[in-house]
Each structure stands twice: as C-alpha cells, then as structure tokens.
Amino acid sequence: MKTIFTLLLLASFMFAQAPVDKLTPGLKMKLNESDQNEQILVWVYFKDKGLNKDTYFNNPLLVVSEKSLQRRAKVFPENKLITIEDLP
C-alpha cells in the first residue's frame, strides 16, 4: 500500500505544471503603488477557449449579432469576421 501511495505521489510531482506568472509587470507595479483597499480595474484574458472553437468559427451568430457581423464585414474579410478574442 505504501508503495502504491509513493508511486502516485511521485507521478503527481512529475506531471505538475510549472508556475506561470499571471500578472504583468505593469499590474504588479500598480498593485504595489496602490492602497490595500483601492479597487483596480483590470482586463482578464482567458486563453483556453474549450474544444468547441470550430463550432463558433463555423457559425459566428453563436458569438455576435447579425448587425455586428454586417459592421465587421465592411472592414474585415469574410473568413475573419470573428477572432479568438470574441469566443466565450
């Protein structure tokens, strides 16, 4: 039993992700300069958009309105009407 536990523990350390710095240098500086109770507005970008990305690109109406697509069609090519940033 101890052997199995040890192997599982070692396996979990082997596949652990390296820590990722999630704060930009500018945000770190702002946090250091601000009061502890001060509210700071930030943009949060999610990189993992799930497995259904193709579904959204194939049917952009799932993401934005028809009116938005018409506006975008004036300045973007038809295959670039939505971007990865538009996806939920």
JSON list of C-alpha atoms in Angstrom, two decimals:
[
{"chain": "A", "resi": 1, "resn": "MET", "atom": "CA", "xyz": [0.00, 0.00, 0.00]},
{"chain": "A", "resi": 2, "resn": "LYS", "atom": "CA", "xyz": [2.85, 2.37, 0.84]},
{"chain": "A", "resi": 3, "resn": "THR", "atom": "CA", "xyz": [4.46, 1.57, -2.49]},
{"chain": "A", "resi": 4, "resn": "ILE", "atom": "CA", "xyz": [1.32, 2.48, -4.43]},
{"chain": "A", "resi": 5, "resn": "PHE", "atom": "CA", "xyz": [0.93, 5.71, -2.47]},
{"chain": "A", "resi": 6, "resn": "THR", "atom": "CA", "xyz": [4.58, 6.61, -3.07]},
{"chain": "A", "resi": 7, "resn": "LEU", "atom": "CA", "xyz": [4.27, 5.91, -6.80]},
{"chain": "A", "resi": 8, "resn": "LEU", "atom": "CA", "xyz": [1.12, 8.03, -7.06]},
{"chain": "A", "resi": 9, "resn": "LEU", "atom": "CA", "xyz": [2.79, 10.84, -5.16]},
{"chain": "A", "resi": 10, "resn": "LEU", "atom": "CA", "xyz": [5.85, 10.73, -7.41]},
{"chain": "A", "resi": 11, "resn": "ALA", "atom": "CA", "xyz": [3.67, 10.66, -10.52]},
{"chain": "A", "resi": 12, "resn": "SER", "atom": "CA", "xyz": [1.76, 13.72, -9.37]},
{"chain": "A", "resi": 13, "resn": "PHE", "atom": "CA", "xyz": [5.01, 15.65, -8.91]},
{"chain": "A", "resi": 14, "resn": "MET", "atom": "CA", "xyz": [6.33, 14.53, -12.30]},
{"chain": "A", "resi": 15, "resn": "PHE", "atom": "CA", "xyz": [3.30, 15.88, -14.16]},
{"chain": "A", "resi": 16, "resn": "ALA", "atom": "CA", "xyz": [2.79, 19.03, -12.10]},
{"chain": "A", "resi": 17, "resn": "GLN", "atom": "CA", "xyz": [2.79, 22.23, -14.14]},
{"chain": "A", "resi": 18, "resn": "ALA", "atom": "CA", "xyz": [5.43, 24.86, -13.64]},
{"chain": "A", "resi": 19, "resn": "PRO", "atom": "CA", "xyz": [4.06, 28.02, -12.06]},
{"chain": "A", "resi": 20, "resn": "VAL", "atom": "CA", "xyz": [3.05, 30.66, -14.59]},
{"chain": "A", "resi": 21, "resn": "ASP", "atom": "CA", "xyz": [3.43, 34.33, -13.83]},
{"chain": "A", "resi": 22, "resn": "LYS", "atom": "CA", "xyz": [-0.11, 35.61, -14.33]},
{"chain": "A", "resi": 23, "resn": "LEU", "atom": "CA", "xyz": [0.49, 39.27, -13.53]},
{"chain": "A", "resi": 24, "resn": "THR", "atom": "CA", "xyz": [2.11, 41.66, -15.97]},
{"chain": "A", "resi": 25, "resn": "PRO", "atom": "CA", "xyz": [4.91, 43.89, -14.72]},
{"chain": "A", "resi": 26, "resn": "GLY", "atom": "CA", "xyz": [2.63, 46.93, -15.08]},
{"chain": "A", "resi": 27, "resn": "LEU", "atom": "CA", "xyz": [-0.07, 45.35, -12.92]},
{"chain": "A", "resi": 28, "resn": "LYS", "atom": "CA", "xyz": [2.47, 44.32, -10.29]},
{"chain": "A", "resi": 29, "resn": "MET", "atom": "CA", "xyz": [3.72, 47.91, -10.15]},
{"chain": "A", "resi": 30, "resn": "LYS", "atom": "CA", "xyz": [0.17, 49.27, -9.86]},
{"chain": "A", "resi": 31, "resn": "LEU", "atom": "CA", "xyz": [-0.63, 46.81, -7.05]},
{"chain": "A", "resi": 32, "resn": "ASN", "atom": "CA", "xyz": [2.50, 47.80, -5.15]},
{"chain": "A", "resi": 33, "resn": "GLU", "atom": "CA", "xyz": [1.71, 51.52, -5.51]},
{"chain": "A", "resi": 34, "resn": "SER", "atom": "CA", "xyz": [-1.98, 51.33, -4.62]},
{"chain": "A", "resi": 35, "resn": "ASP", "atom": "CA", "xyz": [-3.72, 51.32, -1.26]},
{"chain": "A", "resi": 36, "resn": "GLN", "atom": "CA", "xyz": [-4.77, 47.89, 0.01]},
{"chain": "A", "resi": 37, "resn": "ASN", "atom": "CA", "xyz": [-8.49, 48.82, -0.15]},
{"chain": "A", "resi": 38, "resn": "GLU", "atom": "CA", "xyz": [-8.30, 50.57, -3.54]},
{"chain": "A", "resi": 39, "resn": "GLN", "atom": "CA", "xyz": [-10.25, 48.96, -6.36]},
{"chain": "A", "resi": 40, "resn": "ILE", "atom": "CA", "xyz": [-8.25, 48.38, -9.54]},
{"chain": "A", "resi": 41, "resn": "LEU", "atom": "CA", "xyz": [-9.97, 47.55, -12.81]},
{"chain": "A", "resi": 42, "resn": "VAL", "atom": "CA", "xyz": [-8.16, 45.01, -14.98]},
{"chain": "A", "resi": 43, "resn": "TRP", "atom": "CA", "xyz": [-8.83, 43.08, -18.19]},
{"chain": "A", "resi": 44, "resn": "VAL", "atom": "CA", "xyz": [-8.72, 39.31, -17.81]},
{"chain": "A", "resi": 45, "resn": "TYR", "atom": "CA", "xyz": [-7.92, 37.25, -20.91]},
{"chain": "A", "resi": 46, "resn": "PHE", "atom": "CA", "xyz": [-8.76, 33.56, -20.97]},
{"chain": "A", "resi": 47, "resn": "LYS", "atom": "CA", "xyz": [-6.56, 31.54, -23.30]},
{"chain": "A", "resi": 48, "resn": "ASP", "atom": "CA", "xyz": [-8.34, 28.20, -23.11]},
{"chain": "A", "resi": 49, "resn": "LYS", "atom": "CA", "xyz": [-11.50, 28.56, -25.18]},
{"chain": "A", "resi": 50, "resn": "GLY", "atom": "CA", "xyz": [-12.52, 24.92, -24.89]},
{"chain": "A", "resi": 51, "resn": "LEU", "atom": "CA", "xyz": [-12.94, 22.25, -27.51]},
{"chain": "A", "resi": 52, "resn": "ASN", "atom": "CA", "xyz": [-15.78, 23.91, -29.46]},
{"chain": "A", "resi": 53, "resn": "LYS", "atom": "CA", "xyz": [-13.78, 26.66, -31.19]},
{"chain": "A", "resi": 54, "resn": "ASP", "atom": "CA", "xyz": [-14.60, 25.39, -34.67]},
{"chain": "A", "resi": 55, "resn": "THR", "atom": "CA", "xyz": [-18.31, 25.44, -33.88]},
{"chain": "A", "resi": 56, "resn": "TYR", "atom": "CA", "xyz": [-18.14, 29.17, -33.16]},
{"chain": "A", "resi": 57, "resn": "PHE", "atom": "CA", "xyz": [-16.00, 29.97, -36.20]},
{"chain": "A", "resi": 58, "resn": "ASN", "atom": "CA", "xyz": [-18.35, 28.00, -38.46]},
{"chain": "A", "resi": 59, "resn": "ASN", "atom": "CA", "xyz": [-21.41, 29.77, -37.04]},
{"chain": "A", "resi": 60, "resn": "PRO", "atom": "CA", "xyz": [-20.40, 33.27, -35.87]},
{"chain": "A", "resi": 61, "resn": "LEU", "atom": "CA", "xyz": [-24.01, 34.11, -34.97]},
{"chain": "A", "resi": 62, "resn": "LEU", "atom": "CA", "xyz": [-23.48, 32.00, -31.85]},
{"chain": "A", "resi": 63, "resn": "VAL", "atom": "CA", "xyz": [-20.96, 34.62, -30.74]},
{"chain": "A", "resi": 64, "resn": "VAL", "atom": "CA", "xyz": [-22.07, 38.00, -32.11]},
{"chain": "A", "resi": 65, "resn": "SER", "atom": "CA", "xyz": [-25.23, 39.52, -33.57]},
{"chain": "A", "resi": 66, "resn": "GLU", "atom": "CA", "xyz": [-26.12, 39.77, -37.25]},
{"chain": "A", "resi": 67, "resn": "LYS", "atom": "CA", "xyz": [-25.73, 43.54, -37.03]},
{"chain": "A", "resi": 68, "resn": "SER", "atom": "CA", "xyz": [-22.24, 43.14, -35.63]},
{"chain": "A", "resi": 69, "resn": "LEU", "atom": "CA", "xyz": [-21.31, 40.76, -38.45]},
{"chain": "A", "resi": 70, "resn": "GLN", "atom": "CA", "xyz": [-22.56, 43.30, -41.01]},
{"chain": "A", "resi": 71, "resn": "ARG", "atom": "CA", "xyz": [-20.41, 46.04, -39.45]},
{"chain": "A", "resi": 72, "resn": "ARG", "atom": "CA", "xyz": [-17.37, 43.79, -39.36]},
{"chain": "A", "resi": 73, "resn": "ALA", "atom": "CA", "xyz": [-17.91, 42.72, -42.98]},
{"chain": "A", "resi": 74, "resn": "LYS", "atom": "CA", "xyz": [-17.22, 46.30, -44.05]},
{"chain": "A", "resi": 75, "resn": "VAL", "atom": "CA", "xyz": [-13.62, 46.19, -42.81]},
{"chain": "A", "resi": 76, "resn": "PHE", "atom": "CA", "xyz": [-12.64, 42.53, -42.44]},
{"chain": "A", "resi": 77, "resn": "PRO", "atom": "CA", "xyz": [-12.50, 39.62, -44.88]},
{"chain": "A", "resi": 78, "resn": "GLU", "atom": "CA", "xyz": [-15.41, 37.19, -44.63]},
{"chain": "A", "resi": 79, "resn": "ASN", "atom": "CA", "xyz": [-13.30, 34.46, -43.02]},
{"chain": "A", "resi": 80, "resn": "LYS", "atom": "CA", "xyz": [-12.04, 36.87, -40.29]},
{"chain": "A", "resi": 81, "resn": "LEU", "atom": "CA", "xyz": [-15.33, 38.31, -39.01]},
{"chain": "A", "resi": 82, "resn": "ILE", "atom": "CA", "xyz": [-14.72, 36.88, -35.53]},
{"chain": "A", "resi": 83, "resn": "THR", "atom": "CA", "xyz": [-11.45, 36.28, -33.73]},
{"chain": "A", "resi": 84, "resn": "ILE", "atom": "CA", "xyz": [-10.38, 34.10, -30.83]},
{"chain": "A", "resi": 85, "resn": "GLU", "atom": "CA", "xyz": [-10.96, 37.09, -28.52]},
{"chain": "A", "resi": 86, "resn": "ASP", "atom": "CA", "xyz": [-14.67, 37.03, -29.42]},
{"chain": "A", "resi": 87, "resn": "LEU", "atom": "CA", "xyz": [-15.19, 33.47, -28.22]},
{"chain": "A", "resi": 88, "resn": "PRO", "atom": "CA", "xyz": [-16.75, 32.84, -24.80]}
]
